[in-house]
Amino acid sequence: MNKKAGFFCLASFCFVVVLLSANREIESEPQVEKRLFEKLDISSQPEVVTIEPEKIADQAEGDKAEQEPIAKAMAQMALVHERTFEYPSYSEPISDPDSPYLNWNQFIEVAIPILNGEFIASLNMEKYRYFYSEPINLELKTNADFIHATLDAVSVSTHEVLGSYLSDKGQWQVYPDRDWPEEVRFIARLDSEQGSDIVSADIRIYKSIAQLVSVGQSFAVGPDMTVPITLNVDEAGIYRLRANLYNVDGQPIATLVQKKRLAVGEQIVELKAFKAVLPNGVSDLELRHFMIERMSGFPGQRAGYGNSGSGHYQVGSFDSDSLTDEPYQPSLQEQKQAAFLRSLL
């Protein structure tokens, strides 16, 4: 989980709780009640209101019961986020098999009911983000018997039909044109004896603004295993390079990320793995799932992406014992965040 985003969620959660508490206090003020009665022009005949002690006690117990789940959730959240400060943000371990870092470009297939709910159908693709000139393989999956199916590629923003394709098997291979927009929706229409219906799915198509050239061999620098990555940059800007570190047997170890301002041409970015996330001793390691992102430089500018392929890149055998044992030193901002989280426990 991104540390800043997680911390912002926690702070927002606390802010909402404070606002709700303040709102309750304001609404219970006698002056507010008085102004409300004056505005409604209600007679100010004296009236004695008796509040039973039992009701006060019950209300207090109810408030306490409502606050306990919130307090437990906040404490649990604080513990989870505090643990993330044990590792540098550029090298975070992957312990969850469902971590989004492992499937950042996964296409999520969604089946929907069709033909009055008697059948289901979905469109399936290999991934969510494509680059211009890459073939897009689509498959219509359904338990309905259909005679034939048509596929339209449509611009999400303008609804313009970019291309139409016919199939009697529900399978297509589409090559996007260079002038296609970034956001594209595929709409499949199937015709069967029971009638016609449609199913759709959205994807992103990018024009690559950088390419992965090579991955160098790993070497030790202090507490970090360092891997030089060579990129060929077409558009200058601040880039975020991310890749996942694996054992050669396919076991994920950590997600590595680095930000750097890059000029046009061949540039080198160094990814680093902190010693605490690495296996003990000598290991054969590789990098997978590269993501090359040129970050937005100003409000309204879209992020751009570079094509890194889908290969596995060997970084050689590395001995973690060659690294120094110095612990990670959190930044001043991270220390303040950790102190705030501890205050919630």
CSV table of C-alpha atoms in Angstrom, one decimal:
chain,number,residue,atom,x,y,z
A,1,MET,CA,0.0,0.0,0.0
A,2,ASN,CA,1.3,3.5,-0.8
A,3,LYS,CA,2.3,5.1,2.5
A,4,LYS,CA,1.1,8.5,1.7
A,5,ALA,CA,-2.3,7.4,0.4
A,6,GLY,CA,-2.8,5.1,3.5
A,7,PHE,CA,-1.8,7.9,5.9
A,8,PHE,CA,-4.2,10.3,4.1
A,9,CYS,CA,-7.1,7.8,4.5
A,10,LEU,CA,-6.4,7.4,8.2
A,11,ALA,CA,-6.1,11.1,8.8
A,12,SER,CA,-9.3,11.7,6.8
A,13,PHE,CA,-11.1,9.1,8.9
A,14,CYS,CA,-10.0,10.7,12.1
A,15,PHE,CA,-11.0,14.2,10.8
A,16,VAL,CA,-14.5,12.9,10.0
A,17,VAL,CA,-14.8,11.5,13.5
A,18,VAL,CA,-13.8,14.8,15.0
A,19,LEU,CA,-16.2,16.7,12.8
A,20,LEU,CA,-19.1,14.4,13.8
A,21,SER,CA,-18.3,14.8,17.5
A,22,ALA,CA,-18.1,18.6,17.1
A,23,ASN,CA,-21.4,18.6,15.3
A,24,ARG,CA,-23.1,16.7,18.1
A,25,GLU,CA,-21.7,19.1,20.6
A,26,ILE,CA,-22.9,22.1,18.7
A,27,GLU,CA,-26.4,20.7,18.2
A,28,SER,CA,-26.7,20.1,22.0
A,29,GLU,CA,-25.9,23.7,22.9
A,30,PRO,CA,-28.7,25.5,24.8
A,31,GLN,CA,-28.2,28.7,22.6
A,32,VAL,CA,-28.9,26.7,19.5
A,33,GLU,CA,-32.1,25.3,20.9
A,34,LYS,CA,-33.1,28.8,22.1
A,35,ARG,CA,-32.5,30.4,18.6
A,36,LEU,CA,-34.4,27.6,17.0
A,37,PHE,CA,-37.5,28.0,19.2
A,38,GLU,CA,-37.4,31.8,18.7
A,39,LYS,CA,-37.3,31.4,14.9
A,40,LEU,CA,-40.3,29.1,15.0
A,41,ASP,CA,-42.1,31.5,17.3
A,42,ILE,CA,-43.0,28.8,19.7
A,43,SER,CA,-44.6,29.9,23.0
A,44,SER,CA,-42.1,30.2,25.8
A,45,GLN,CA,-44.4,28.7,28.4
A,46,PRO,CA,-42.3,27.2,31.2
A,47,GLU,CA,-42.1,23.4,31.0
A,48,VAL,CA,-40.3,21.1,33.4
A,49,VAL,CA,-38.6,18.2,31.7
A,50,THR,CA,-37.5,15.3,33.8
A,51,ILE,CA,-34.7,13.1,32.6
A,52,GLU,CA,-34.5,9.7,34.2
A,53,PRO,CA,-31.0,8.7,35.4
A,54,GLU,CA,-31.5,5.2,33.9
A,55,LYS,CA,-31.9,6.7,30.4
A,56,ILE,CA,-28.7,8.8,30.8
A,57,ALA,CA,-26.8,5.6,31.8
A,58,ASP,CA,-28.3,3.7,28.9
A,59,GLN,CA,-27.4,6.5,26.4
A,60,ALA,CA,-23.8,6.5,27.8
A,61,GLU,CA,-23.5,2.8,27.4
A,62,GLY,CA,-24.9,3.0,23.8
A,63,ASP,CA,-22.4,5.7,22.9
A,64,LYS,CA,-19.5,3.6,24.3
A,65,ALA,CA,-20.7,0.6,22.3
A,66,GLU,CA,-20.8,2.7,19.1
A,67,GLN,CA,-17.2,4.0,19.7
A,68,GLU,CA,-15.6,0.7,20.5
A,69,PRO,CA,-15.6,-0.7,16.9
A,70,ILE,CA,-14.3,2.6,15.6
A,71,ALA,CA,-11.5,2.7,18.2
A,72,LYS,CA,-10.5,-1.0,17.4
A,73,ALA,CA,-10.5,-0.2,13.6
A,74,MET,CA,-8.3,2.8,14.1
A,75,ALA,CA,-5.9,0.9,16.3
A,76,GLN,CA,-5.7,-1.9,13.8
A,77,MET,CA,-5.1,0.5,11.0
A,78,ALA,CA,-2.4,2.3,13.0
A,79,LEU,CA,-0.6,-1.0,13.6
A,80,VAL,CA,-0.7,-1.9,9.9
A,81,HIS,CA,0.6,1.4,8.7
A,82,GLU,CA,3.3,1.7,11.4
A,83,ARG,CA,4.8,-1.6,10.2
A,84,THR,CA,5.2,-0.2,6.7
A,85,PHE,CA,7.8,2.3,8.1
A,86,GLU,CA,10.1,-0.7,8.9
A,87,TYR,CA,11.0,-0.7,5.2
A,88,PRO,CA,12.0,2.1,2.8
A,89,SER,CA,9.3,3.2,0.4
A,90,TYR,CA,11.6,2.2,-2.5
A,91,SER,CA,11.7,-1.4,-1.4
A,92,GLU,CA,8.6,-2.9,0.2
A,93,PRO,CA,8.1,-6.7,0.7
A,94,ILE,CA,5.4,-8.6,-1.0
A,95,SER,CA,3.7,-11.0,1.4
A,96,ASP,CA,0.2,-11.0,0.1
A,97,PRO,CA,-0.4,-13.3,-2.9
A,98,ASP,CA,-3.2,-10.9,-3.9
A,99,SER,CA,-1.0,-7.8,-3.8
A,100,PRO,CA,-2.0,-5.4,-6.5
A,101,TYR,CA,1.7,-5.0,-7.4
A,102,LEU,CA,1.6,-8.5,-8.8
A,103,ASN,CA,-1.2,-7.8,-11.2
A,104,TRP,CA,-1.1,-4.1,-11.9
A,105,ASN,CA,-2.1,-4.7,-15.5
A,106,GLN,CA,-4.7,-7.4,-15.0
A,107,PHE,CA,-7.9,-7.2,-16.9
A,108,ILE,CA,-10.8,-8.0,-14.6
A,109,GLU,CA,-13.4,-10.1,-16.5
A,110,VAL,CA,-17.0,-9.3,-15.4
A,111,ALA,CA,-19.9,-11.6,-16.3
A,112,ILE,CA,-23.3,-10.1,-16.7
A,113,PRO,CA,-26.8,-11.5,-17.2
A,114,ILE,CA,-28.1,-11.4,-20.8
A,115,LEU,CA,-31.3,-12.3,-22.8
A,116,ASN,CA,-33.7,-11.5,-19.9
A,117,GLY,CA,-31.4,-13.0,-17.3
A,118,GLU,CA,-31.5,-16.5,-18.8
A,119,PHE,CA,-27.8,-16.6,-19.7
A,120,ILE,CA,-24.5,-14.8,-18.8
A,121,ALA,CA,-21.8,-13.4,-20.9
A,122,SER,CA,-18.5,-11.5,-20.6
A,123,LEU,CA,-15.7,-10.1,-22.8
A,124,ASN,CA,-12.2,-11.3,-21.9
A,125,MET,CA,-8.8,-9.8,-22.8
A,126,GLU,CA,-5.2,-10.6,-21.8
A,127,LYS,CA,-4.6,-7.3,-20.0
A,128,TYR,CA,-6.0,-3.9,-19.3
A,129,ARG,CA,-3.3,-1.6,-20.7
A,130,TYR,CA,-2.0,-2.0,-24.3
A,131,PHE,CA,0.4,-0.1,-26.5
A,132,TYR,CA,-0.3,1.0,-30.0
A,133,SER,CA,0.6,-1.7,-32.6
A,134,GLU,CA,0.1,-4.5,-30.0
A,135,PRO,CA,-2.6,-6.9,-31.1
A,136,ILE,CA,-5.7,-7.1,-28.8
A,137,ASN,CA,-7.1,-10.6,-28.5
A,138,LEU,CA,-10.7,-10.7,-27.3
A,139,GLU,CA,-13.0,-13.6,-26.5
A,140,LEU,CA,-16.8,-13.6,-25.9
A,141,LYS,CA,-17.6,-16.0,-23.2
A,142,THR,CA,-21.2,-17.1,-22.7
A,143,ASN,CA,-23.4,-20.1,-22.0
A,144,ALA,CA,-25.8,-19.0,-24.7
A,145,ASP,CA,-25.8,-20.6,-28.2
A,146,PHE,CA,-25.3,-17.8,-30.7
A,147,ILE,CA,-25.4,-17.7,-34.4
A,148,HIS,CA,-22.8,-15.0,-34.9
A,149,ALA,CA,-21.4,-12.0,-33.0
A,150,THR,CA,-20.2,-8.5,-34.0
A,151,LEU,CA,-17.6,-6.4,-32.2
A,152,ASP,CA,-17.4,-2.6,-32.2
A,153,ALA,CA,-14.5,-0.5,-30.9
A,154,VAL,CA,-15.9,2.8,-29.6
A,155,SER,CA,-14.3,5.9,-28.2
A,156,VAL,CA,-15.3,6.3,-24.6
A,157,SER,CA,-15.3,10.1,-24.7
A,158,THR,CA,-16.9,10.8,-28.1
A,159,HIS,CA,-18.8,7.5,-28.7
A,160,GLU,CA,-17.4,7.4,-32.2
A,161,VAL,CA,-17.2,3.9,-33.7
A,162,LEU,CA,-13.5,3.2,-34.5
A,163,GLY,CA,-13.9,-0.2,-36.1
A,164,SER,CA,-16.4,-3.1,-36.5
A,165,TYR,CA,-15.5,-6.8,-36.7
A,166,LEU,CA,-17.6,-10.0,-37.4
A,167,SER,CA,-17.1,-13.5,-35.9
A,168,ASP,CA,-19.0,-16.7,-35.8
A,169,LYS,CA,-16.9,-18.0,-32.9
A,170,GLY,CA,-16.8,-15.0,-30.6
A,171,GLN,CA,-13.1,-14.4,-31.0
A,172,TRP,CA,-11.3,-11.4,-32.5
A,173,GLN,CA,-7.8,-10.1,-32.9
A,174,VAL,CA,-7.8,-6.3,-33.2
A,175,TYR,CA,-4.9,-4.0,-34.3
A,176,PRO,CA,-5.6,-0.5,-33.0
A,177,ASP,CA,-4.9,2.5,-35.3
A,178,ARG,CA,-2.4,5.1,-34.2
A,179,ASP,CA,-5.1,7.8,-34.1
A,180,TRP,CA,-7.3,5.8,-31.6
A,181,PRO,CA,-7.9,7.5,-28.3
A,182,GLU,CA,-6.5,6.3,-25.0
A,183,GLU,CA,-9.8,5.1,-23.6
A,184,VAL,CA,-11.6,2.5,-25.8
A,185,ARG,CA,-14.7,0.5,-25.2
A,186,PHE,CA,-15.3,-2.8,-27.0
A,187,ILE,CA,-19.0,-3.7,-27.4
A,188,ALA,CA,-19.9,-7.3,-28.5
A,189,ARG,CA,-23.4,-8.0,-29.9
A,190,LEU,CA,-24.5,-11.6,-30.1
A,191,ASP,CA,-27.4,-12.9,-32.1
A,192,SER,CA,-29.1,-16.1,-31.0
A,193,GLU,CA,-32.5,-17.9,-31.4
A,194,GLN,CA,-33.6,-16.3,-28.1
A,195,GLY,CA,-32.8,-12.8,-29.4
A,196,SER,CA,-29.9,-10.3,-29.3
A,197,ASP,CA,-27.9,-8.7,-26.5
A,198,ILE,CA,-24.7,-6.9,-25.9
A,199,VAL,CA,-21.7,-7.0,-23.4
A,200,SER,CA,-18.9,-4.5,-23.2
A,201,ALA,CA,-15.5,-3.9,-21.6
A,202,ASP,CA,-13.1,-0.9,-21.4
A,203,ILE,CA,-9.3,-0.9,-21.9
A,204,ARG,CA,-6.5,1.7,-22.3
A,205,ILE,CA,-4.3,2.0,-25.3
A,206,TYR,CA,-1.1,4.1,-25.0
A,207,LYS,CA,1.5,5.5,-27.4
A,208,SER,CA,4.7,4.4,-25.7
A,209,ILE,CA,6.9,7.4,-24.6
A,210,ALA,CA,9.8,5.3,-23.3
A,211,GLN,CA,11.2,1.8,-23.8
A,212,LEU,CA,13.1,-0.6,-21.6
A,213,VAL,CA,16.5,-1.2,-23.2
A,214,SER,CA,18.4,-3.4,-20.7
A,215,VAL,CA,18.6,-4.6,-17.1
A,216,GLY,CA,22.1,-4.8,-15.6
A,217,GLN,CA,23.6,-7.1,-13.1
A,218,SER,CA,23.0,-6.4,-9.4
A,219,PHE,CA,25.7,-5.1,-7.0
A,220,ALA,CA,25.9,-4.0,-3.4
A,221,VAL,CA,25.8,-0.4,-2.1
A,222,GLY,CA,25.6,-0.2,1.7
A,223,PRO,CA,22.4,-1.9,2.8
A,224,ASP,CA,20.9,-2.0,-0.8
A,225,MET,CA,21.1,-4.4,-3.7
A,226,THR,CA,21.3,-2.1,-6.7
A,227,VAL,CA,20.2,-2.9,-10.2
A,228,PRO,CA,20.8,-0.4,-13.1
A,229,ILE,CA,17.9,-0.1,-15.6
A,230,THR,CA,18.5,1.5,-19.0
A,231,LEU,CA,15.6,3.3,-20.6
A,232,ASN,CA,15.2,5.0,-24.0
A,233,VAL,CA,13.2,8.1,-23.3
A,234,ASP,CA,11.1,9.9,-26.0
A,235,GLU,CA,9.5,12.5,-23.8
A,236,ALA,CA,11.3,14.2,-20.9
A,237,GLY,CA,9.8,14.5,-17.5
A,238,ILE,CA,9.6,13.0,-14.0
A,239,TYR,CA,9.4,9.2,-14.3
A,240,ARG,CA,8.4,6.5,-11.8
A,241,LEU,CA,9.9,3.2,-12.6
A,242,ARG,CA,8.5,0.1,-10.8
A,243,ALA,CA,9.4,-3.6,-11.0
A,244,ASN,CA,8.8,-6.7,-8.8
A,245,LEU,CA,11.8,-8.7,-7.5
A,246,TYR,CA,11.4,-12.5,-7.7
A,247,ASN,CA,13.4,-15.6,-7.0
A,248,VAL,CA,14.0,-17.5,-10.2
A,249,ASP,CA,11.6,-20.1,-9.0
A,250,GLY,CA,8.8,-17.6,-9.2
A,251,GLN,CA,8.4,-16.5,-5.6
A,252,PRO,CA,7.8,-12.8,-5.3
A,253,ILE,CA,10.1,-10.9,-2.8
A,254,ALA,CA,9.5,-7.2,-3.0
A,255,THR,CA,8.3,-4.3,-5.2
A,256,LEU,CA,11.0,-1.8,-6.1
A,257,VAL,CA,10.3,1.8,-7.2
A,258,GLN,CA,12.3,4.8,-8.0
A,259,LYS,CA,11.5,8.4,-9.2
A,260,LYS,CA,13.8,10.4,-11.3
A,261,ARG,CA,13.7,13.3,-13.8
A,262,LEU,CA,14.8,12.0,-17.2
A,263,ALA,CA,15.9,13.8,-20.3
A,264,VAL,CA,15.3,12.5,-23.9
A,265,GLY,CA,17.6,9.7,-24.9
A,266,GLU,CA,19.2,6.7,-23.1
A,267,GLN,CA,18.9,7.2,-19.3
A,268,ILE,CA,19.8,5.0,-16.3
A,269,VAL,CA,17.6,4.5,-13.3
A,270,GLU,CA,18.7,2.4,-10.4
A,271,LEU,CA,16.3,0.2,-8.5
A,272,LYS,CA,17.3,-0.8,-5.0
A,273,ALA,CA,16.3,-3.7,-2.7
A,274,PHE,CA,16.8,-3.1,1.0
A,275,LYS,CA,18.6,-6.0,2.8
A,276,ALA,CA,15.7,-6.7,5.2
A,277,VAL,CA,13.5,-7.8,2.2
A,278,LEU,CA,16.0,-10.1,0.6
A,279,PRO,CA,16.5,-13.8,1.3
A,280,ASN,CA,19.4,-14.7,3.4
A,281,GLY,CA,22.6,-15.8,1.6
A,282,VAL,CA,23.0,-16.3,-2.1
A,283,SER,CA,19.9,-16.2,-4.3
A,284,ASP,CA,19.3,-16.2,-8.1
A,285,LEU,CA,17.0,-13.2,-8.6
A,286,GLU,CA,15.1,-11.6,-11.5
A,287,LEU,CA,12.8,-8.6,-12.2
A,288,ARG,CA,9.3,-8.8,-13.6
A,289,HIS,CA,6.2,-6.7,-14.2
A,290,PHE,CA,8.0,-3.4,-15.1
A,291,MET,CA,5.9,-0.2,-15.1
A,292,ILE,CA,7.4,2.9,-16.7
A,293,GLU,CA,5.3,5.9,-15.9
A,294,ARG,CA,5.9,9.6,-16.8
A,295,MET,CA,4.1,11.3,-14.0
A,296,SER,CA,1.7,14.2,-14.6
A,297,GLY,CA,3.6,17.5,-14.6
A,298,PHE,CA,0.7,19.8,-14.1
A,299,PRO,CA,-3.0,19.7,-13.3
A,300,GLY,CA,-5.0,18.2,-16.3
A,301,GLN,CA,-2.0,16.5,-17.9
A,302,ARG,CA,-2.4,12.8,-18.2
A,303,ALA,CA,0.3,10.4,-17.1
A,304,GLY,CA,2.2,8.7,-19.9
A,305,TYR,CA,3.5,5.1,-20.0
A,306,GLY,CA,6.4,3.3,-21.6
A,307,ASN,CA,6.6,-0.1,-23.1
A,308,SER,CA,8.6,-2.6,-21.1
A,309,GLY,CA,7.4,-5.8,-22.6
A,310,SER,CA,6.5,-8.8,-20.4
A,311,GLY,CA,9.8,-10.6,-20.0
A,312,HIS,CA,11.7,-11.9,-17.0
A,313,TYR,CA,15.0,-10.1,-16.5
A,314,GLN,CA,17.8,-11.9,-14.7
A,315,VAL,CA,19.9,-9.8,-12.3
A,316,GLY,CA,22.3,-12.5,-11.4
A,317,SER,CA,23.2,-14.4,-8.2
A,318,PHE,CA,23.3,-12.0,-5.2
A,319,ASP,CA,24.7,-12.6,-1.7
A,320,SER,CA,22.7,-10.5,0.8
A,321,ASP,CA,25.5,-11.0,3.3
A,322,SER,CA,27.5,-8.6,1.2
A,323,LEU,CA,25.2,-5.8,2.4
A,324,THR,CA,25.7,-3.7,5.6
A,325,ASP,CA,23.3,-4.3,8.5
A,326,GLU,CA,22.3,-0.7,9.1
A,327,PRO,CA,18.6,-0.4,9.8
A,328,TYR,CA,16.4,1.8,7.7
A,329,GLN,CA,16.2,5.4,8.9
A,330,PRO,CA,12.7,6.8,8.3
A,331,SER,CA,12.5,10.4,7.0
A,332,LEU,CA,11.4,13.1,9.3
A,333,GLN,CA,7.9,13.1,7.8
A,334,GLU,CA,7.7,9.3,8.3
A,335,GLN,CA,8.8,9.7,11.9
A,336,LYS,CA,6.1,12.2,12.5
A,337,GLN,CA,3.5,9.9,10.9
A,338,ALA,CA,4.7,7.0,13.0
A,339,ALA,CA,4.4,9.1,16.2
A,340,PHE,CA,0.9,10.1,15.3
A,341,LEU,CA,-0.1,6.5,14.7
A,342,ARG,CA,1.4,5.4,18.0
A,343,SER,CA,-0.7,8.1,19.8
A,344,LEU,CA,-3.8,6.3,18.5
A,345,LEU,CA,-3.0,3.0,20.1
